[in-house]
Amino acid sequence: MTTPSTLAPGNLRRVHHIALNVKDMQASRHFYSHILGLHELTGDEIPSTLLDLVAQGKVANFVTPDGTVLDLFWEPELTPPDPDPERSFTRAYHLAFDIDPQLFDRAVEVLKDNQIAIAHGPVSRPTGRGVYCYDPDGFMVEIRCDPV
């Protein structure tokens, strides 16, 4: 019996993009750009394959500081999240962003100032501190930092 083929460690180089379906594109764009401070791709920054969808308001693209692209796909018929947000997503638990430990408290303050629902935290662990909140579609987002 032959062993199935596999990719070698290091063949996958990095996460290319993360795609999320969103019900309210404007609320989601506001959350990811104005609350979390991600850069929204515009003009020549938009991948040519997505230009038409972006122009139609069906897609918005953001880039994280490490270069990972976050694509939001407008799905106006998206069912509302479960009233218990812990049950909303059965396969993906959360999206985590790293922040400088010196800015962690400021991030928590920004979430509270903008009345963003906080699911857990802030919490302190041996691995650092974290706060979990929800985006406009009920997807959990973590802002975390390494221990000081």
Coordinates of C-alpha atoms in Angstrom, one line a residue:
M1 CA 0.0 0.0 0.0
T2 CA 1.4 3.4 -0.9
T3 CA 1.4 6.4 1.4
P4 CA -0.8 9.2 0.3
S5 CA 1.0 12.3 -1.0
T6 CA 1.3 15.3 1.3
L7 CA 2.5 18.9 1.1
A8 CA 5.9 19.4 2.7
P9 CA 6.2 21.7 5.7
G10 CA 6.8 25.2 4.3
N11 CA 4.9 24.6 1.0
L12 CA 2.1 26.7 2.3
R13 CA 3.7 30.2 2.7
R14 CA 1.1 32.3 4.5
V15 CA -2.6 33.0 4.8
H16 CA -3.6 34.8 1.6
H17 CA -7.0 36.1 2.6
I18 CA -10.0 35.5 4.9
A19 CA -13.5 35.9 3.4
L20 CA -16.5 36.7 5.5
N21 CA -20.2 37.0 4.5
V22 CA -21.8 40.1 5.9
K23 CA -25.5 41.3 5.9
D24 CA -24.9 45.0 6.3
M25 CA -21.9 46.1 4.2
Q26 CA -21.8 49.6 5.6
A27 CA -21.9 48.5 9.2
S28 CA -19.2 46.0 8.5
R29 CA -17.0 48.4 6.6
H30 CA -17.3 50.9 9.5
F31 CA -16.4 48.2 12.1
Y32 CA -13.3 46.9 10.3
S33 CA -12.0 50.3 9.1
H34 CA -13.1 52.9 11.7
I35 CA -13.2 50.7 14.8
L36 CA -10.4 48.3 14.2
G37 CA -8.4 50.6 11.9
L38 CA -7.8 48.2 9.0
H39 CA -6.9 49.8 5.7
E40 CA -9.6 49.5 3.1
L41 CA -8.3 48.8 -0.4
T42 CA -9.3 51.5 -2.9
G43 CA -8.5 52.4 -6.5
D44 CA -5.5 50.5 -7.9
E45 CA -5.1 48.6 -4.6
I46 CA -8.2 46.5 -5.4
P47 CA -7.4 43.2 -7.1
S48 CA -8.5 43.4 -10.7
T49 CA -10.6 40.3 -10.3
L50 CA -12.8 42.0 -7.8
L51 CA -13.1 45.5 -9.3
D52 CA -16.6 45.0 -10.7
L53 CA -17.9 43.5 -7.4
V54 CA -16.4 46.3 -5.4
A55 CA -17.9 48.9 -7.8
Q56 CA -21.3 47.3 -7.3
G57 CA -20.9 47.4 -3.5
K58 CA -20.9 43.6 -3.2
V59 CA -17.3 43.3 -1.9
A60 CA -15.0 45.3 0.3
N61 CA -11.4 44.5 0.8
F62 CA -9.2 45.3 3.8
V63 CA -5.6 44.6 4.6
T64 CA -4.1 43.8 8.0
P65 CA -0.7 45.2 9.0
D66 CA 0.9 41.9 8.2
G67 CA -0.5 41.9 4.7
T68 CA -3.4 39.4 5.1
V69 CA -6.4 40.5 3.1
L70 CA -9.9 40.4 4.7
D71 CA -12.7 40.2 2.1
L72 CA -16.2 41.1 3.0
F73 CA -18.9 39.7 0.7
W74 CA -22.3 41.3 0.9
E75 CA -25.1 38.7 1.4
P76 CA -28.2 40.8 2.1
E77 CA -30.3 37.6 2.7
L78 CA -27.8 36.3 5.4
T79 CA -29.8 34.9 8.2
P80 CA -29.4 36.8 11.5
P81 CA -27.0 35.4 14.0
D82 CA -28.3 33.0 16.7
P83 CA -29.5 34.9 19.7
D84 CA -26.8 33.0 21.6
P85 CA -23.6 34.2 19.8
E86 CA -21.6 31.2 21.1
R87 CA -23.7 29.1 18.8
S88 CA -23.6 31.3 15.7
F89 CA -20.5 29.8 14.1
T90 CA -19.9 26.1 14.4
R91 CA -16.8 25.8 12.4
A92 CA -14.9 29.1 12.8
Y93 CA -14.6 30.4 16.3
H94 CA -13.0 33.8 16.0
L95 CA -10.6 36.0 14.1
A96 CA -7.7 37.3 16.2
F97 CA -5.7 40.5 15.8
D98 CA -2.4 41.1 17.6
I99 CA -1.8 44.5 19.2
D100 CA 1.2 46.0 21.0
P101 CA 0.7 45.4 24.8
Q102 CA 1.0 49.2 25.4
L103 CA -2.1 49.7 23.2
F104 CA -4.2 46.9 24.6
D105 CA -6.1 49.1 27.1
R106 CA -6.8 51.7 24.4
A107 CA -8.3 49.0 22.2
V108 CA -10.7 48.0 25.0
E109 CA -11.6 51.7 25.5
V110 CA -12.3 52.1 21.8
L111 CA -14.6 49.1 21.8
K112 CA -16.5 50.4 24.8
D113 CA -16.7 54.0 23.4
N114 CA -18.2 52.6 20.2
Q115 CA -20.7 50.4 22.1
I116 CA -19.2 47.2 20.5
A117 CA -20.6 44.1 22.4
I118 CA -17.8 42.5 24.3
A119 CA -18.2 38.7 24.6
H120 CA -15.3 38.0 27.0
G121 CA -12.7 40.0 28.8
P122 CA -10.5 41.6 29.0
V123 CA -8.8 38.5 30.2
S124 CA -5.2 37.9 31.3
R125 CA -3.5 34.5 30.7
P126 CA 0.0 33.3 30.7
T127 CA -0.1 33.8 26.9
G128 CA -1.1 37.5 27.2
R129 CA -4.2 39.5 27.4
G130 CA -7.3 39.4 25.2
V131 CA -10.7 40.9 24.7
Y132 CA -13.4 39.3 22.5
C133 CA -16.1 41.3 20.7
Y134 CA -18.6 40.8 17.9
D135 CA -18.5 42.3 14.4
P136 CA -21.9 43.6 13.1
D137 CA -22.8 40.1 11.9
G138 CA -22.1 38.4 15.2
F139 CA -18.7 37.0 14.2
M140 CA -16.3 36.9 17.2
V141 CA -13.2 39.0 16.9
E142 CA -10.3 38.9 19.4
I143 CA -7.8 41.7 20.1
R144 CA -4.9 40.2 21.9
C145 CA -1.3 41.0 23.0
D146 CA 1.7 39.1 24.3
P147 CA 2.4 39.3 28.1
V148 CA 4.4 42.3 29.2

